[in-house]
PDB file of C-alpha atoms in Angstrom:
ATOM      1  CA  MET A 449       0.000   0.000   0.000  1.00 36.00           C
ATOM      2  CA  GLU A 450       1.295   3.452  -0.883  1.00 53.00           C
ATOM      3  CA  PRO A 451       2.269   5.253   2.357  1.00 51.00           C
ATOM      4  CA  ARG A 452       0.476   8.411   1.263  1.00 55.00           C
ATOM      5  CA  ALA A 453      -2.827   6.525   1.176  1.00 53.00           C
ATOM      6  CA  ARG A 454      -2.709   6.328   4.967  1.00 46.00           C
ATOM      7  CA  VAL A 455      -2.543  10.106   5.289  1.00 56.00           C
ATOM      8  CA  GLY A 456      -6.205  10.438   4.249  1.00 60.00           C
ATOM      9  CA  LYS A 457      -7.401   9.813   7.793  1.00 58.00           C
ATOM     10  CA  ASN A 458      -6.426  13.395   8.718  1.00 62.00           C
ATOM     11  CA  ARG A 459      -8.415  15.030   5.915  1.00 65.00           C
ATOM     12  CA  GLY A 460     -10.696  17.741   7.178  1.00 69.00           C
ATOM     13  CA  GLN A 461      -8.506  18.503  10.183  1.00 84.00           C
ATOM     14  CA  GLN A 462      -6.217  21.482  10.043  1.00 87.00           C
ATOM     15  CA  SER A 463      -2.524  20.906  10.704  1.00 90.00           C
ATOM     16  CA  PHE A 464      -1.776  24.592  11.278  1.00 93.00           C
ATOM     17  CA  THR A 465      -3.681  27.128  13.344  1.00 94.00           C
ATOM     18  CA  ASP A 466      -5.752  29.849  11.701  1.00 93.00           C
ATOM     19  CA  LEU A 467      -3.441  32.474  13.163  1.00 94.00           C
ATOM     20  CA  GLU A 468      -0.331  30.856  11.633  1.00 95.00           C
ATOM     21  CA  LEU A 469      -2.001  30.602   8.249  1.00 95.00           C
ATOM     22  CA  GLN A 470      -3.280  34.184   8.492  1.00 95.00           C
ATOM     23  CA  HIS A 471       0.206  35.495   9.286  1.00 95.00           C
ATOM     24  CA  PHE A 472       1.676  33.479   6.423  1.00 94.00           C
ATOM     25  CA  LEU A 473      -0.908  34.750   3.946  1.00 95.00           C
ATOM     26  CA  PHE A 474      -0.598  38.361   5.078  1.00 95.00           C
ATOM     27  CA  ALA A 475       3.213  38.178   4.874  1.00 95.00           C
ATOM     28  CA  HIS A 476       2.875  37.103   1.255  1.00 94.00           C
ATOM     29  CA  GLY A 477       0.506  39.881   0.218  1.00 94.00           C
ATOM     30  CA  ASP A 478      -2.999  38.761   1.157  1.00 93.00           C
ATOM     31  CA  VAL A 479      -5.559  40.958   2.881  1.00 94.00           C
ATOM     32  CA  PRO A 480      -5.440  41.246   6.699  1.00 92.00           C
ATOM     33  CA  GLN A 481      -8.442  38.895   7.115  1.00 93.00           C
ATOM     34  CA  SER A 482      -8.305  35.988   4.653  1.00 94.00           C
ATOM     35  CA  LEU A 483     -11.295  33.839   3.814  1.00 95.00           C
ATOM     36  CA  ASP A 484     -11.711  30.569   5.704  1.00 93.00           C
ATOM     37  CA  GLY A 485     -11.650  28.621   2.436  1.00 93.00           C
ATOM     38  CA  THR A 486      -8.297  30.179   1.539  1.00 95.00           C
ATOM     39  CA  LYS A 487      -6.835  29.136   4.885  1.00 94.00           C
ATOM     40  CA  LYS A 488      -8.132  25.583   4.493  1.00 93.00           C
ATOM     41  CA  VAL A 489      -6.706  25.237   0.983  1.00 93.00           C
ATOM     42  CA  LEU A 490      -3.333  26.621   2.075  1.00 94.00           C
ATOM     43  CA  ASP A 491      -3.265  24.273   5.067  1.00 94.00           C
ATOM     44  CA  GLU A 492      -3.993  21.304   2.828  1.00 92.00           C
ATOM     45  CA  LEU A 493      -1.349  22.346   0.292  1.00 93.00           C
ATOM     46  CA  ILE A 494       1.353  22.844   2.916  1.00 93.00           C
ATOM     47  CA  THR A 495       0.496  19.604   4.678  1.00 92.00           C
ATOM     48  CA  ASP A 496       0.561  17.632   1.418  1.00 91.00           C
ATOM     49  CA  PHE A 497       3.859  19.211   0.391  1.00 92.00           C
ATOM     50  CA  ILE A 498       5.546  18.418   3.711  1.00 93.00           C
ATOM     51  CA  THR A 499       4.143  14.888   3.708  1.00 92.00           C
ATOM     52  CA  GLU A 500       5.336  14.121   0.182  1.00 93.00           C
ATOM     53  CA  LEU A 501       8.748  15.639   0.868  1.00 94.00           C
ATOM     54  CA  CYS A 502       9.130  13.530   3.996  1.00 94.00           C
ATOM     55  CA  PHE A 503       8.110  10.356   2.119  1.00 94.00           C
ATOM     56  CA  GLU A 504      10.696  11.096  -0.579  1.00 94.00           C
ATOM     57  CA  ALA A 505      13.355  11.727   2.066  1.00 95.00           C
ATOM     58  CA  HIS A 506      12.355   8.518   3.866  1.00 96.00           C
ATOM     59  CA  ARG A 507      12.716   6.591   0.640  1.00 95.00           C
ATOM     60  CA  SER A 508      16.243   7.957   0.251  1.00 93.00           C
ATOM     61  CA  ALA A 509      17.095   7.084   3.850  1.00 95.00           C
ATOM     62  CA  SER A 510      15.745   3.540   3.533  1.00 95.00           C
ATOM     63  CA  LEU A 511      17.801   2.976   0.368  1.00 94.00           C
ATOM     64  CA  ALA A 512      20.856   4.024   2.391  1.00 93.00           C
ATOM     65  CA  GLY A 513      19.895   1.554   5.141  1.00 95.00           C
ATOM     66  CA  ARG A 514      18.792   4.114   7.718  1.00 95.00           C
ATOM     67  CA  GLN A 515      15.533   4.455   9.602  1.00 93.00           C
ATOM     68  CA  LYS A 516      15.989   8.132  10.467  1.00 94.00           C
ATOM     69  CA  ILE A 517      15.874  10.929   7.942  1.00 95.00           C
ATOM     70  CA  LYS A 518      18.930  13.161   7.705  1.00 94.00           C
ATOM     71  CA  LEU A 519      19.246  16.579   6.167  1.00 92.00           C
ATOM     72  CA  ASP A 520      21.043  15.040   3.185  1.00 92.00           C
ATOM     73  CA  ASP A 521      17.935  12.953   2.482  1.00 94.00           C
ATOM     74  CA  ILE A 522      15.827  16.097   2.283  1.00 94.00           C
ATOM     75  CA  ARG A 523      18.428  17.702   0.013  1.00 93.00           C
ATOM     76  CA  PHE A 524      18.315  14.613  -2.171  1.00 93.00           C
ATOM     77  CA  ALA A 525      14.521  14.765  -2.327  1.00 94.00           C
ATOM     78  CA  CYS A 526      14.745  18.413  -3.481  1.00 93.00           C
ATOM     79  CA  ARG A 527      17.566  17.844  -5.984  1.00 93.00           C
ATOM     80  CA  LYS A 528      15.293  18.255  -9.020  1.00 93.00           C
ATOM     81  CA  ASN A 529      14.001  21.653  -7.904  1.00 93.00           C
ATOM     82  CA  PRO A 530      16.856  24.170  -7.668  1.00 94.00           C
ATOM     83  CA  ILE A 531      14.641  26.780  -6.004  1.00 95.00           C
ATOM     84  CA  TYR A 532      13.851  24.498  -3.055  1.00 93.00           C
ATOM     85  CA  LEU A 533      17.437  23.317  -2.832  1.00 94.00           C
ATOM     86  CA  GLY A 534      18.743  26.890  -2.942  1.00 94.00           C
ATOM     87  CA  ARG A 535      16.360  27.967  -0.199  1.00 93.00           C
ATOM     88  CA  ILE A 536      17.464  25.035   1.969  1.00 92.00           C
ATOM     89  CA  GLU A 537      21.112  25.987   1.437  1.00 94.00           C
ATOM     90  CA  GLU A 538      20.337  29.613   2.273  1.00 96.00           C
ATOM     91  CA  MET A 539      18.627  28.654   5.520  1.00 93.00           C
ATOM     92  CA  LEU A 540      21.512  26.358   6.486  1.00 92.00           C
ATOM     93  CA  GLU A 541      23.974  29.203   5.876  1.00 95.00           C
ATOM     94  CA  LYS A 542      21.906  31.503   8.119  1.00 95.00           C
ATOM     95  CA  LYS A 543      21.790  28.817  10.800  1.00 93.00           C
ATOM     96  CA  LYS A 544      25.563  28.444  10.609  1.00 94.00           C
ATOM     97  CA  ASP A 545      25.998  32.220  11.028  1.00 93.00           C
ATOM     98  CA  ILE A 546      23.642  32.275  14.012  1.00 92.00           C
ATOM     99  CA  ASP A 547      25.440  29.345  15.649  1.00 90.00           C
ATOM    100  CA  SER A 548      28.849  30.979  15.188  1.00 88.00           C
ATOM    101  CA  THR A 549      27.509  34.229  16.671  1.00 87.00           C
ATOM    102  CA  ARG A 550      26.114  32.351  19.666  1.00 86.00           C
ATOM    103  CA  LYS A 551      29.536  30.838  20.309  1.00 83.00           C
ATOM    104  CA  ILE A 552      30.998  34.347  20.518  1.00 81.00           C
ATOM    105  CA  VAL A 553      28.588  35.420  23.241  1.00 76.00           C
ATOM    106  CA  ASN A 554      29.091  33.744  26.583  1.00 60.00           C
ATOM    107  CA  PRO A 555      25.593  32.834  27.843  1.00 62.00           C
ATOM    108  CA  ASP A 556      26.701  32.854  31.507  1.00 64.00           C
ATOM    109  CA  ASP A 557      27.664  36.499  31.840  1.00 55.00           C
ATOM    110  CA  ASP A 558      26.500  38.034  28.547  1.00 53.00           C
ATOM    111  CA  LYS A 559      29.972  39.339  27.739  1.00 58.00           C
ATOM    112  CA  LEU A 560      31.888  38.758  24.566  1.00 56.00           C
ATOM    113  CA  ALA A 561      34.577  36.129  24.760  1.00 57.00           C
ATOM    114  CA  LYS A 562      38.033  37.708  24.685  1.00 59.00           C
ATOM    115  CA  SER A 563      39.192  35.651  21.736  1.00 59.00           C
ATOM    116  CA  ALA A 564      36.086  36.567  19.757  1.00 60.00           C
ATOM    117  CA  VAL A 565      36.611  40.304  20.252  1.00 59.00           C
ATOM    118  CA  LYS A 566      39.857  40.214  18.303  1.00 60.00           C
ATOM    119  CA  ALA A 567      38.143  38.244  15.526  1.00 61.00           C
ATOM    120  CA  MET A 568      35.445  40.899  15.271  1.00 60.00           C
ATOM    121  CA  GLU A 569      37.829  43.883  15.083  1.00 63.00           C
ATOM    122  CA  GLU A 570      38.058  45.590  11.725  1.00 60.00           C
ATOM    123  CA  GLU A 571      41.303  46.163   9.900  1.00 62.00           C
ATOM    124  CA  LEU A 572      40.441  49.139   7.760  1.00 57.00           C
ATOM    125  CA  ASN A 573      43.422  51.503   8.118  1.00 61.00           C
ATOM    126  CA  GLU A 574      42.931  54.035   5.289  1.00 63.00           C
ATOM    127  CA  ALA A 575      39.605  52.538   4.193  1.00 60.00           C
ATOM    128  CA  ASP A 576      38.082  53.545   7.533  1.00 60.00           C
ATOM    129  CA  ASP A 577      34.839  55.425   6.979  1.00 61.00           C
ATOM    130  CA  ASP A 578      34.239  56.299  10.637  1.00 59.00           C
ATOM    131  CA  VAL A 579      34.570  59.932  11.654  1.00 58.00           C
ATOM    132  CA  ASP A 580      37.775  60.347  13.611  1.00 54.00           C
ATOM    133  CA  MET A 581      37.809  62.986  16.330  1.00 52.00           C
ATOM    134  CA  HIS A 582      41.125  64.827  16.113  1.00 53.00           C
ATOM    135  CA  LEU A 583      40.457  68.119  17.871  1.00 49.00           C
ATOM    136  CA  GLY A 584      43.202  70.430  19.021  1.00 50.00           C
ATOM    137  CA  GLY A 585      41.210  72.091  21.810  1.00 48.00           C
ATOM    138  CA  LYS A 586      39.578  70.763  24.919  1.00 51.00           C
ATOM    139  CA  LEU A 587      36.439  68.733  24.382  1.00 51.00           C
ATOM    140  CA  GLY A 588      33.136  70.104  25.613  1.00 51.00           C
ATOM    141  CA  LYS A 589      34.003  73.788  25.204  1.00 52.00           C
ATOM    142  CA  SER A 590      32.462  76.019  22.623  1.00 51.00           C
ATOM    143  CA  PHE A 591      34.109  79.141  21.380  1.00 55.00           C
ATOM    144  CA  GLY A 592      31.016  81.028  20.291  1.00 53.00           C
ATOM    145  CA  LYS A 593      29.819  84.467  21.519  1.00 56.00           C
ATOM    146  CA  GLY A 594      31.922  86.041  24.192  1.00 54.00           C
ATOM    147  CA  GLY A 595      34.229  83.050  24.615  1.00 51.00           C
ATOM    148  CA  GLN A 596      31.861  81.455  27.107  1.00 52.00           C
ATOM    149  CA  GLY A 597      31.997  77.710  27.686  1.00 51.00           C
ATOM    150  CA  ALA A 598      29.244  75.355  26.662  1.00 50.00           C
ATOM    151  CA  GLY A 599      28.180  74.814  30.243  1.00 51.00           C
ATOM    152  CA  SER A 600      27.444  78.461  31.080  1.00 50.00           C
ATOM    153  CA  ARG A 601      24.002  79.901  30.439  1.00 50.00           C
ATOM    154  CA  ARG A 602      22.753  83.475  30.277  1.00 45.00           C
TER     155      ARG A 602
END
């Protein structure tokens, strides 16, 4: 029996909440209050897509002799669609960046690790676009009317 034939028992039940579907639809250009039929169709489409993708990934894992699905199995299932594969790669790259940033921050005391500070420092030299403050006079004084300092008021 085809494994997808067993999925039919959940027909009619929503897999995602109305609020999740509403946020998803609004983020992609729908009106603030979508129709109930639109939410149901989107829920069914997303659920079917995820189910079929997982079955394809499971097939790849079982051919490799594994019972658990790995990320490579999902990549293999998406190999024929470069848009899906590219999006997966993009999300993995973002996850890698987030994980490396989390390693820099010490969760115990919320301070940057000393070794990570040096890695974050910029070496710009002449390409530095920050405004450097090289003033000859004392800071905080203004030399406007009457030579009065910035702190004095009339």
